[in-house]
Tab-separated table of C-alpha atoms in Angstrom:
chain	number	residue	atom	x	y	z
A	1	MET	CA	8.358	-5.586	38.182
A	2	ASP	CA	6.713	-7.591	35.384
A	3	ASN	CA	5.248	-5.816	32.260
A	4	PHE	CA	1.784	-6.805	31.822
A	5	LEU	CA	1.253	-4.780	28.717
A	6	LYS	CA	1.909	-6.630	25.356
A	7	ILE	CA	4.683	-5.089	23.528
A	8	ASN	CA	4.843	-5.191	19.616
A	9	LYS	CA	7.271	-8.005	18.827
A	10	LYS	CA	9.080	-5.772	16.282
A	11	ILE	CA	9.758	-3.076	18.879
A	12	ASN	CA	11.545	-5.616	21.078
A	13	SER	CA	14.051	-6.370	18.402
A	14	VAL	CA	15.044	-2.822	17.873
A	15	VAL	CA	18.666	-1.994	18.989
A	16	LYS	CA	18.883	1.510	20.963
A	17	TYR	CA	20.655	4.189	18.963
A	18	GLU	CA	23.836	5.232	21.359
A	19	ALA	CA	24.856	8.860	20.592
A	20	GLY	CA	28.120	10.105	21.043
A	21	LEU	CA	28.982	11.690	24.589
A	22	SER	CA	28.274	15.381	25.056
A	23	LYS	CA	29.418	16.001	28.355
A	24	LEU	CA	31.856	14.649	31.298
A	25	ALA	CA	30.822	14.460	34.692
A	26	ASP	CA	34.047	15.502	36.307
A	27	LYS	CA	34.888	18.273	33.827
A	28	LYS	CA	33.649	21.605	33.467
A	29	LYS	CA	35.511	22.475	30.263
A	30	ILE	CA	35.339	19.750	27.401
A	31	ILE	CA	36.821	19.837	23.746
A	32	LYS	CA	33.571	18.008	21.863
A	33	LEU	CA	34.909	16.232	18.530
A	34	SER	CA	32.244	13.353	18.615
A	35	SER	CA	29.382	14.318	16.744
A	36	ASN	CA	30.434	16.154	13.433
A	37	GLU	CA	28.848	19.224	14.257
A	38	ASN	CA	29.871	22.629	13.002
A	39	SER	CA	32.454	23.814	15.630
A	40	PHE	CA	31.504	27.568	14.648
A	41	GLY	CA	27.904	26.769	15.926
A	42	ALA	CA	25.022	28.478	13.942
A	43	SER	CA	25.307	31.640	12.060
A	44	PHE	CA	24.535	35.059	13.358
A	45	LYS	CA	21.482	35.360	11.329
A	46	VAL	CA	20.203	32.019	12.923
A	47	LYS	CA	20.686	33.526	16.537
A	48	LYS	CA	19.050	36.690	15.508
A	49	ILE	CA	16.141	35.219	14.303
A	50	LEU	CA	15.753	32.850	16.973
A	51	SER	CA	16.041	35.885	19.550
A	52	LYS	CA	12.788	37.310	18.044
A	53	LEU	CA	10.561	34.243	18.368
A	54	ASP	CA	9.385	34.899	21.895
A	55	ASN	CA	6.030	36.500	20.800
A	56	LYS	CA	5.343	33.885	18.291
A	57	VAL	CA	6.050	30.497	20.021
A	58	PHE	CA	2.285	30.038	21.172
A	59	ARG	CA	1.303	29.579	17.732
A	60	TYR	CA	1.425	26.439	15.935
A	61	PRO	CA	3.833	26.138	12.743
A	62	ASP	CA	2.977	26.130	9.241
A	63	PRO	CA	2.382	22.205	8.950
A	64	GLN	CA	3.634	22.353	5.322
A	65	GLY	CA	6.895	24.375	5.864
A	66	THR	CA	6.253	26.407	2.841
A	67	LYS	CA	8.622	29.090	3.862
A	68	LEU	CA	11.574	26.729	4.303
A	69	LYS	CA	10.689	24.734	1.142
A	70	LYS	CA	11.028	27.720	-0.809
A	71	ALA	CA	14.133	28.804	0.646
A	72	ILE	CA	15.483	25.359	0.267
A	73	SER	CA	14.191	25.569	-3.360
A	74	LYS	CA	16.039	28.763	-3.899
A	75	LYS	CA	19.339	27.608	-2.501
A	76	TYR	CA	19.612	24.533	-4.429
A	77	LYS	CA	17.573	25.231	-7.378
A	78	VAL	CA	14.994	22.613	-7.116
A	79	ASN	CA	11.170	22.347	-7.296
A	80	LYS	CA	9.802	23.158	-3.925
A	81	ASN	CA	6.868	20.592	-4.945
A	82	ASN	CA	9.825	17.863	-4.497
A	83	ILE	CA	10.785	18.630	-0.930
A	84	ILE	CA	9.602	16.939	2.045
A	85	CYS	CA	10.993	18.001	5.702
A	86	GLY	CA	11.211	16.319	8.605
A	87	ASN	CA	12.413	16.474	12.385
A	88	GLY	CA	16.130	15.553	11.310
A	89	SER	CA	16.510	13.268	8.483
A	90	ASP	CA	16.524	10.469	11.191
A	91	GLU	CA	12.645	10.898	10.737
A	92	ILE	CA	12.596	10.937	6.953
A	93	LEU	CA	14.689	7.716	6.966
A	94	ALA	CA	12.452	6.079	9.372
A	95	THR	CA	9.145	7.272	7.747
A	96	ILE	CA	10.442	5.930	4.245
A	97	ALA	CA	11.375	2.601	5.558
A	98	LYS	CA	7.841	2.211	7.017
A	99	ILE	CA	6.388	3.413	3.799
A	100	PHE	CA	8.101	1.145	1.367
A	101	SER	CA	8.918	-1.891	3.229
A	102	GLY	CA	7.471	-4.160	5.866
A	103	PRO	CA	7.643	-7.924	7.493
A	104	GLY	CA	9.149	-9.954	4.892
A	105	ASP	CA	11.140	-7.570	2.910
A	106	GLU	CA	14.837	-6.575	3.097
A	107	ILE	CA	16.738	-3.343	3.618
A	108	LEU	CA	20.419	-2.991	2.340
A	109	PHE	CA	23.022	-0.793	3.872
A	110	SER	CA	26.746	-0.839	4.251
A	111	GLU	CA	28.243	-2.849	7.060
A	112	TYR	CA	29.801	0.428	7.982
A	113	GLY	CA	26.851	2.461	7.607
A	114	PHE	CA	24.768	5.005	9.553
A	115	LEU	CA	23.324	3.345	12.760
A	116	MET	CA	19.986	5.073	11.845
A	117	TYR	CA	19.661	2.147	8.890
A	118	PRO	CA	19.248	-0.992	11.001
A	119	ILE	CA	16.863	0.874	13.352
A	120	ALA	CA	15.054	2.132	10.475
A	121	SER	CA	14.554	-1.410	9.084
A	122	GLN	CA	13.462	-2.868	12.540
A	123	LEU	CA	10.920	-0.149	13.073
A	124	ALA	CA	9.317	-1.113	9.642
A	125	GLY	CA	9.364	-4.878	10.438
A	126	ALA	CA	11.874	-5.326	7.618
A	127	LYS	CA	15.081	-7.558	7.687
A	128	GLY	CA	18.392	-5.344	7.471
A	129	ILE	CA	21.075	-6.696	5.476
A	130	LYS	CA	24.689	-5.569	5.790
A	131	VAL	CA	26.690	-5.486	2.782
A	132	LYS	CA	30.357	-5.661	2.865
A	133	ASP	CA	32.595	-2.767	2.245
A	134	ILE	CA	35.787	-2.706	0.145
A	135	ASN	CA	38.680	-0.519	1.611
A	136	TYR	CA	35.929	1.294	3.912
A	137	ARG	CA	33.910	2.167	0.791
A	138	ASN	CA	30.347	1.323	0.027
A	139	SER	CA	30.719	-1.359	-2.582
A	140	LEU	CA	28.188	-1.445	-5.234
A	141	LYS	CA	29.342	-4.695	-6.613
A	142	ASN	CA	28.536	-6.005	-3.469
A	143	PHE	CA	25.163	-4.246	-3.198
A	144	THR	CA	24.433	-5.802	-6.512
A	145	LYS	CA	25.118	-9.204	-5.232
A	146	ALA	CA	23.036	-8.692	-2.264
A	147	ILE	CA	20.011	-7.791	-4.174
A	148	THR	CA	17.206	-10.492	-3.939
A	149	LYS	CA	13.585	-10.528	-4.659
A	150	LYS	CA	12.805	-9.676	-1.077
A	151	THR	CA	14.836	-6.317	-1.669
A	152	LYS	CA	12.597	-3.180	-1.195
A	153	ILE	CA	15.266	-0.309	-0.025
A	154	ILE	CA	18.753	0.420	-0.277
A	155	PHE	CA	20.489	2.949	1.996
A	156	ILE	CA	23.702	4.568	0.929
A	157	ALA	CA	25.464	7.309	2.648
A	158	ASN	CA	27.550	9.484	0.525
A	159	PRO	CA	29.948	10.737	1.858
A	160	ASN	CA	29.518	7.492	4.173
A	161	ASN	CA	29.500	8.040	8.079
A	162	PRO	CA	31.559	6.989	10.066
A	163	THR	CA	34.264	6.298	7.252
A	164	GLY	CA	34.203	9.504	5.262
A	165	THR	CA	34.640	7.709	2.087
A	166	TYR	CA	32.542	8.721	-1.207
A	167	LEU	CA	31.170	7.156	-4.405
A	168	ASN	CA	32.007	9.368	-7.436
A	169	ASN	CA	29.266	10.172	-9.951
A	170	LYS	CA	30.111	7.337	-12.548
A	171	GLU	CA	29.901	4.666	-9.971
A	172	LEU	CA	26.588	5.801	-8.812
A	173	LYS	CA	25.152	6.519	-12.411
A	174	ASP	CA	26.194	3.152	-13.343
A	175	PHE	CA	24.579	1.826	-10.304
A	176	VAL	CA	21.293	3.430	-10.823
A	177	SER	CA	20.934	2.692	-14.243
A	178	LYS	CA	21.148	-1.054	-13.628
A	179	LEU	CA	19.136	-0.914	-10.262
A	180	PRO	CA	15.350	-2.715	-10.318
A	181	LYS	CA	12.955	-0.097	-10.669
A	182	ARG	CA	11.034	-2.058	-7.691
A	183	ILE	CA	13.919	-1.060	-5.606
A	184	LEU	CA	14.084	2.211	-3.698
A	185	LEU	CA	17.576	3.874	-3.708
A	186	VAL	CA	18.128	6.406	-0.553
A	187	ILE	CA	21.005	8.531	-1.288
A	188	ASP	CA	21.841	10.108	2.253
A	189	SER	CA	23.962	13.246	1.497
A	190	ALA	CA	24.375	14.575	5.000
A	191	TYR	CA	27.780	15.696	4.396
A	192	ALA	CA	27.520	16.652	0.948
A	193	GLU	CA	28.236	20.496	1.283
A	194	TYR	CA	31.794	19.723	2.659
A	195	VAL	CA	32.739	17.549	-0.216
A	196	ASN	CA	35.429	19.366	-2.510
A	197	ARG	CA	35.716	16.889	-5.396
A	198	LYS	CA	34.825	17.594	-9.162
A	199	ASP	CA	33.788	13.817	-9.525
A	200	TYR	CA	31.139	13.828	-6.867
A	201	SER	CA	27.518	14.057	-6.955
A	202	SER	CA	25.075	14.444	-4.163
A	203	GLY	CA	22.233	13.083	-5.780
A	204	PHE	CA	19.944	15.620	-7.545
A	205	ASP	CA	20.147	14.342	-11.036
A	206	PHE	CA	19.577	10.824	-10.075
A	207	VAL	CA	16.278	12.066	-8.371
A	208	LYS	CA	15.460	14.073	-11.543
A	209	LYS	CA	15.813	11.283	-13.866
A	210	ASN	CA	14.516	8.101	-11.757
A	211	LYS	CA	11.315	7.758	-10.074
A	212	ASN	CA	12.949	5.124	-7.347
A	213	VAL	CA	15.496	7.419	-6.154
A	214	ILE	CA	15.275	9.909	-3.095
A	215	MET	CA	18.102	12.011	-1.674
A	216	THR	CA	18.227	13.141	2.026
A	217	ARG	CA	19.947	16.289	3.548
A	218	THR	CA	20.447	17.701	7.026
A	219	PHE	CA	20.478	21.168	8.628
A	220	SER	CA	22.771	19.639	11.663
A	221	LYS	CA	25.883	19.538	9.725
A	222	ILE	CA	27.064	22.526	8.073
A	223	TYR	CA	24.033	24.832	9.014
A	224	GLY	CA	24.817	24.132	12.860
A	225	LEU	CA	21.372	23.277	13.738
A	226	ALA	CA	21.822	19.904	15.218
A	227	GLY	CA	19.695	20.993	18.463
A	228	LEU	CA	16.754	21.967	16.388
A	229	ARG	CA	16.302	18.746	14.467
A	230	LEU	CA	15.656	19.516	10.824
A	231	GLY	CA	16.214	17.698	7.776
A	232	TRP	CA	15.005	17.454	4.212
A	233	ALA	CA	14.825	15.301	1.163
A	234	TYR	CA	14.263	15.646	-2.506
A	235	CYS	CA	12.406	13.073	-4.154
A	236	PRO	CA	9.625	12.177	-6.889
A	237	LYS	CA	6.444	14.000	-6.481
A	238	TYR	CA	4.443	10.786	-5.457
A	239	ILE	CA	6.704	10.070	-2.842
A	240	VAL	CA	6.309	13.727	-1.480
A	241	ASP	CA	2.464	13.033	-1.382
A	242	ILE	CA	2.718	9.700	0.395
A	243	PHE	CA	5.147	11.060	2.856
A	244	ASN	CA	2.788	13.813	3.587
A	245	LYS	CA	-0.025	11.295	4.391
A	246	VAL	CA	1.578	9.574	7.163
A	247	ARG	CA	4.152	11.918	8.796
A	248	LEU	CA	3.022	13.691	11.759
A	249	PRO	CA	0.939	16.993	11.109
A	250	PHE	CA	3.443	19.458	12.811
A	251	ASN	CA	6.678	17.306	12.262
A	252	ILE	CA	8.964	20.340	11.928
A	253	ASN	CA	8.916	23.053	14.668
A	254	LEU	CA	8.682	27.076	14.383
A	255	ALA	CA	12.188	27.638	15.451
A	256	ALA	CA	13.547	24.965	13.261
A	257	ILE	CA	11.641	26.592	10.429
A	258	GLU	CA	12.619	30.043	10.887
A	259	ALA	CA	16.390	28.860	11.756
A	260	GLY	CA	16.479	26.670	8.668
A	261	VAL	CA	15.355	29.738	6.563
A	262	ALA	CA	17.940	32.002	7.940
A	263	ALA	CA	20.801	29.644	7.752
A	264	LEU	CA	20.360	29.205	4.090
A	265	SER	CA	20.424	32.845	3.352
A	266	ASP	CA	23.896	33.428	5.173
A	267	ASN	CA	26.154	32.438	2.357
A	268	LYS	CA	28.970	33.852	4.034
A	269	PHE	CA	28.889	31.632	7.012
A	270	TYR	CA	28.217	28.667	4.690
A	271	LEU	CA	31.727	29.643	2.763
A	272	LYS	CA	33.591	30.086	5.961
A	273	SER	CA	32.413	26.685	7.104
A	274	VAL	CA	33.450	25.033	4.015
A	275	LYS	CA	36.936	26.694	3.891
A	276	HIS	CA	37.678	25.927	7.413
A	277	ASN	CA	36.592	22.190	7.219
A	278	SER	CA	38.845	22.074	3.764
A	279	TYR	CA	41.996	23.292	5.557
A	280	TYR	CA	41.718	21.462	8.733
A	281	LEU	CA	40.437	18.201	7.381
A	282	GLU	CA	43.947	18.133	5.600
A	283	TRP	CA	45.965	19.489	8.434
A	284	LEU	CA	44.515	16.823	10.692
A	285	LYS	CA	45.396	14.102	8.470
A	286	LYS	CA	48.864	15.088	8.256
A	287	GLU	CA	49.112	15.066	11.998
A	288	ILE	CA	47.607	11.615	12.344
A	289	ILE	CA	50.020	10.283	9.952
A	290	ASN	CA	52.770	11.881	11.841
A	291	LEU	CA	51.836	9.998	14.848
A	292	GLY	CA	52.276	6.709	13.005
A	293	LEU	CA	48.440	6.294	12.699
A	294	ILE	CA	46.268	5.420	9.850
A	295	PRO	CA	43.572	7.943	9.020
A	296	ILE	CA	40.724	6.623	6.417
A	297	PRO	CA	40.686	9.118	3.317
A	298	SER	CA	37.535	11.571	4.063
A	299	VAL	CA	35.668	14.065	2.185
A	300	ALA	CA	33.569	15.210	4.955
A	301	ASN	CA	33.906	17.051	8.475
A	302	PHE	CA	35.489	14.179	10.271
A	303	ILE	CA	38.520	11.535	9.947
A	304	LEU	CA	38.062	8.126	10.899
A	305	VAL	CA	41.603	6.864	12.454
A	306	LYS	CA	42.693	3.418	12.833
A	307	PHE	CA	44.523	2.450	16.049
A	308	PRO	CA	46.746	-0.602	16.952
A	309	GLY	CA	44.830	-3.517	17.729
A	310	LYS	CA	46.786	-4.558	21.102
A	311	GLY	CA	49.104	-3.021	23.888
A	312	LYS	CA	48.994	0.484	25.099
A	313	PHE	CA	47.908	2.221	22.110
A	314	THR	CA	44.382	0.840	21.330
A	315	ALA	CA	41.494	2.805	20.196
A	316	LYS	CA	39.818	2.293	23.693
A	317	ASN	CA	43.081	3.311	25.826
A	318	VAL	CA	43.694	6.253	23.806
A	319	ASN	CA	40.071	7.378	24.079
A	320	ASN	CA	40.003	6.966	27.776
A	321	TYR	CA	43.353	8.726	28.254
A	322	LEU	CA	41.770	11.767	26.065
A	323	LEU	CA	38.491	11.862	28.319
A	324	SER	CA	40.582	12.195	31.189
A	325	LYS	CA	42.000	15.467	29.473
A	326	GLY	CA	38.410	16.639	28.674
A	327	ILE	CA	38.559	15.760	24.983
A	328	ILE	CA	35.450	13.627	23.584
A	329	LEU	CA	36.098	11.564	20.488
A	330	ARG	CA	33.487	8.954	18.926
A	331	GLY	CA	34.244	5.567	19.489
A	332	VAL	CA	32.760	3.116	16.685
A	333	GLU	CA	32.490	-0.308	18.284
A	334	ALA	CA	28.910	-0.133	17.513
A	335	TYR	CA	29.611	-0.005	13.965
A	336	GLY	CA	32.114	-2.889	14.115
A	337	LEU	CA	35.056	-0.896	14.108
A	338	LYS	CA	36.800	-1.503	17.640
A	339	ASP	CA	40.131	-0.437	16.705
A	340	PHE	CA	39.042	3.000	15.278
A	341	LEU	CA	38.146	6.493	16.735
A	342	ARG	CA	36.282	9.050	14.864
A	343	ILE	CA	37.418	12.720	14.971
A	344	SER	CA	35.449	15.666	14.118
A	345	ILE	CA	36.889	18.772	12.749
A	346	GLY	CA	36.902	21.157	15.465
A	347	LYS	CA	38.221	24.819	15.828
A	348	LYS	CA	41.758	25.524	15.478
A	349	ASN	CA	42.792	25.464	19.144
A	350	GLU	CA	40.349	22.349	19.740
A	351	LEU	CA	42.337	20.298	17.239
A	352	ALA	CA	45.746	21.835	18.320
A	353	SER	CA	44.876	20.567	22.091
A	354	LEU	CA	43.834	17.237	20.742
A	355	ILE	CA	47.147	16.604	18.801
A	356	LYS	CA	49.219	17.862	21.864
A	357	PHE	CA	47.826	15.345	23.933
A	358	LEU	CA	48.065	12.618	21.491
A	359	LYS	CA	51.631	13.506	20.928
A	360	ILE	CA	52.130	13.252	24.840
A	361	TYR	CA	50.585	9.911	24.895
A	362	PHE	CA	52.331	8.329	22.282
A	363	LYS	CA	55.729	9.482	23.321
A	364	LYS	CA	55.259	7.506	26.496
A	365	LYS	CA	57.044	3.996	26.044
C-alpha cells in the first residue's frame, strides 16, 4: 500500500535500534545475559515502594522530578539545580543532539560506540561521524583529528559499550583542556558505578569546571530499573534551562520517580551489586581465557569476547548453539564486530551454566 503522506526526509534515513533478545519462542526458561541488566533485579526498597503506588497512579507526576533530583544530589554530592532527568538516558542524548546540532553539523562518536549516538545524530538532522578506536578503546587522538568547523557534539561513553574499555582521568582532562569551547562534550557514564579503578573519573569535575561538558547517567544498570526508563544528567545550568524548555512536560513517570528515590537510598543493595560484579567479572574473564578465547579488558558489567572468524567456533555458530540451550548473549554485528559476542555479568548459577555449555561445545572437534 502506497504511503500518501509526506515523511520528513531525515526520518527516512534513521536506522532502527535493534535491542537484544529478551525471550525465546521455544524456551520457557532462559538465561538472559544480553542487556547488561542488574542480575539481582531491583532492590527490596524499590519493590516495596512500587507496591504502594496503586492509589497514586491517577495523579500526574511532578513535572520537575524535584524529589528525585534531591535524592540524586544527596547521593552524588552535586547541586540539584544542575540535574536533568529523562525517560532513560536515551531521551537525554537524543534531546541534547536536537538542541545543539542540526542539518550541516557533525557529531563525533566511536566506531564501536553506543548505537543511540548515530540515531540521535540522524534525528537531529546532523551527520554522524565514526571515529576509529585503537585496541577497542576510544582514541582521543583520533577524535581530535576528526574535529572540523562543522563539529558540534562529541559523544564519548566511559566506560564504553560494547567494548567495556575506559579512558582514565588524565586522558580526558588533557582532551577537555584542548577541546574548542564551541563543541559540546557528552560523557556517557552509564556504567560508572561498576568501575573499580583509581585513575577513573565519571565526569563530575569536568562538568563543574567547563561550560561545554555534560555527563549522563542511568538507573537501568546498577539500580536495576531498566523497565521503568529513567536517566539523568549533570550539566551546566544554562543547559538545564534549555533542556527543560524542549523536553515533554511529564517525561518521567510517577513510578520511575519513586523507584529512583528508593534505589538511591539502598546503599546495601548498591554495594552488594558492585561486589558481585567485581568478583564475577574477573571470574568470567579467566574462564573465557581458559576456553582459548579473547576477552576485551572490561571495567563494566559485561565482557566483549572475540571468537574465531572461520570454522565451527565463530561467534554466530556459538551464539546459535547457546540459544538452543536457552542462553541469550548479545550479538554485536550492528557495531561492526561480527566476530564478537557480549556477555553480561549474571548470577553465579547463570554464568556457571554458560561456561558449562561453552566447554561442551568447544570440546566437540
